[in-house]
Coordinates of C-alpha atoms in Angstrom, one line a residue:
A784 CA -3.5 -0.9 13.3
L785 CA -2.0 -4.5 12.8
S786 CA -2.8 -6.9 15.5
L787 CA 0.8 -7.9 15.7
D788 CA 1.4 -4.8 17.8
P789 CA -1.3 -2.0 17.3
A790 CA 0.6 0.7 19.0
R791 CA 3.7 0.1 17.0
Y792 CA 2.1 -0.7 13.5
P793 CA -0.9 1.9 12.9
L794 CA -2.6 2.1 9.7
F795 CA -3.3 5.7 8.6
V796 CA -5.4 7.5 5.9
V797 CA -5.0 11.3 5.0
K798 CA -8.0 12.7 3.3
T799 CA -9.0 16.0 1.7
R800 CA -10.9 18.2 4.1
R801 CA -13.7 19.2 1.6
W802 CA -14.7 15.7 0.8
E803 CA -17.9 16.3 -1.7
A804 CA -19.7 13.5 -3.4
S805 CA -19.8 15.4 -6.5
K806 CA -16.1 15.5 -7.0
P807 CA -14.0 12.8 -8.7
S808 CA -12.3 10.7 -6.1
V809 CA -8.6 9.6 -6.2
L810 CA -7.0 6.8 -4.0
V811 CA -3.2 6.8 -3.3
T812 CA -1.6 3.9 -1.6
G813 CA 2.0 3.6 -0.7
G814 CA 4.1 0.7 1.2
V815 CA 2.4 -2.1 -0.2
H816 CA 5.5 -3.9 -0.3
G817 CA 7.5 -2.6 2.7
Y818 CA 10.7 -3.0 0.9
E819 CA 9.6 -0.3 -1.8
T820 CA 10.4 2.6 0.6
S821 CA 10.0 5.3 -2.0
G822 CA 6.2 4.7 -2.2
V823 CA 5.8 5.6 1.5
Q824 CA 8.1 8.6 1.2
G825 CA 6.3 9.7 -2.2
A826 CA 2.8 9.4 -0.5
I827 CA 3.9 11.5 2.4
L828 CA 5.7 14.1 0.2
F829 CA 2.5 14.3 -1.9
C830 CA 0.3 14.8 1.4
Q831 CA 2.9 17.4 2.7
T832 CA 3.3 19.3 -0.5
K833 CA 0.6 18.8 -3.2
M834 CA -2.5 17.6 -1.9
V835 CA -4.0 20.8 -0.8
K836 CA -3.6 22.1 -4.5
Y837 CA -5.8 19.6 -5.7
E838 CA -8.6 19.4 -3.0
K839 CA -10.8 21.8 -4.6
D840 CA -11.2 19.5 -7.9
F841 CA -10.8 16.0 -6.2
N842 CA -11.6 14.0 -3.1
I843 CA -8.3 12.4 -2.2
A844 CA -7.7 9.6 0.2
V845 CA -3.9 8.7 0.8
C846 CA -2.9 5.5 2.7
P847 CA 0.8 6.3 2.8
C848 CA 2.1 3.0 4.4
V849 CA -0.2 -0.1 3.8
S850 CA 2.2 -2.5 5.4
P851 CA 3.9 -0.9 8.2
W852 CA 5.6 -4.0 9.4
G853 CA 7.0 -4.7 6.0
Y854 CA 8.3 -1.1 5.8
E855 CA 10.0 -1.4 9.2
C856 CA 11.5 -4.7 8.4
V857 CA 12.2 -3.9 4.7
Q858 CA 10.1 -7.0 3.6
R859 CA 7.9 -7.7 0.6
W860 CA 5.5 -9.7 2.5
N861 CA 3.7 -9.2 5.8
P862 CA 4.2 -11.0 9.1
A863 CA 2.2 -14.1 7.8
C864 CA 4.4 -14.4 4.7
L865 CA 1.7 -13.1 2.5
D866 CA 2.2 -10.7 -0.3
P867 CA -0.2 -7.8 0.4
N868 CA -0.5 -6.8 -3.3
R869 CA -2.3 -10.2 -3.9
H870 CA -4.6 -9.8 -1.0
F871 CA -7.1 -6.8 -1.6
V872 CA -10.3 -8.7 -1.0
E873 CA -12.9 -8.4 1.7
D874 CA -12.2 -10.7 4.9
S875 CA -8.6 -10.8 3.6
R876 CA -6.1 -13.0 5.4
A877 CA -3.7 -10.1 5.1
E878 CA -5.1 -7.6 7.7
E879 CA -3.4 -4.5 6.3
C880 CA -5.4 -5.2 3.0
A881 CA -8.6 -6.0 4.7
A882 CA -8.3 -2.6 6.5
V883 CA -7.8 -0.8 3.1
V884 CA -10.9 -2.7 1.5
K885 CA -12.9 -1.7 4.4
L886 CA -11.8 1.9 4.2
V887 CA -12.6 2.2 0.6
K888 CA -16.1 0.7 1.2
E889 CA -16.8 3.0 4.0
L890 CA -16.0 6.0 2.0
G891 CA -18.8 5.0 -0.3
I892 CA -17.3 6.1 -3.6
E893 CA -19.3 4.4 -6.3
Q894 CA -16.8 5.0 -8.9
W895 CA -13.0 6.0 -8.3
C896 CA -11.4 8.3 -10.8
V897 CA -7.9 6.9 -10.4
H898 CA -6.0 4.7 -7.8
L899 CA -2.2 5.4 -7.8
D900 CA -0.5 2.6 -6.2
L901 CA 3.1 3.7 -5.6
H902 CA 5.7 0.7 -6.2
E903 CA 9.2 0.7 -7.1
T904 CA 11.4 -1.6 -9.0
T905 CA 14.4 -2.9 -7.3
D906 CA 17.0 -5.5 -7.8
S907 CA 16.0 -7.1 -4.5
D908 CA 13.1 -8.8 -6.5
A909 CA 15.8 -11.1 -8.0
T910 CA 18.1 -11.1 -5.0
E911 CA 15.8 -11.3 -2.1
F912 CA 12.2 -12.0 -3.2
M913 CA 12.6 -14.8 -5.6
P914 CA 15.0 -16.9 -3.4
A915 CA 12.7 -16.2 -0.1
R916 CA 9.6 -17.0 -2.2
A917 CA 11.2 -20.5 -3.3
A918 CA 12.5 -21.1 0.2
R919 CA 8.8 -20.4 1.7
D920 CA 7.4 -22.7 -0.9
G921 CA 9.8 -25.6 -0.5
E922 CA 11.3 -25.1 -4.2
V923 CA 14.7 -24.7 -5.5
H924 CA 15.4 -21.2 -6.8
E925 CA 17.0 -21.0 -10.3
P926 CA 18.4 -17.4 -10.8
E927 CA 17.6 -15.8 -14.0
I928 CA 20.3 -15.0 -16.4
I929 CA 19.7 -12.3 -18.9

């Protein structure tokens, strides 16, 4: 859970029941950027409708909403103004990323078959994210014209 409000911002993982070291392993993450809501919805839909179909052949771990605060607030960044997608390292300053890195390590998979990180492209990168990043960094935002 996020320390900001553990009861309000829990972190979840959904795993296949028949986890076996001999099977290839798949990691699915959604909601790394909270404003990319289709990643969260897609991860949950996969868990509800398709995951059981593949569990005999794969170990699957799904983190459906990596950044629950960002999802609730429809923000790219976390509450510390960090882009979670740039902070997947041990002892990360982005606690949601540190939690995913810890989970992956604890699962003990030597080599993951694939990691599906569910993002979406929105117009809000140009209208929301880039101006906000410039403001955070004390820079002038120059809109791009194509």
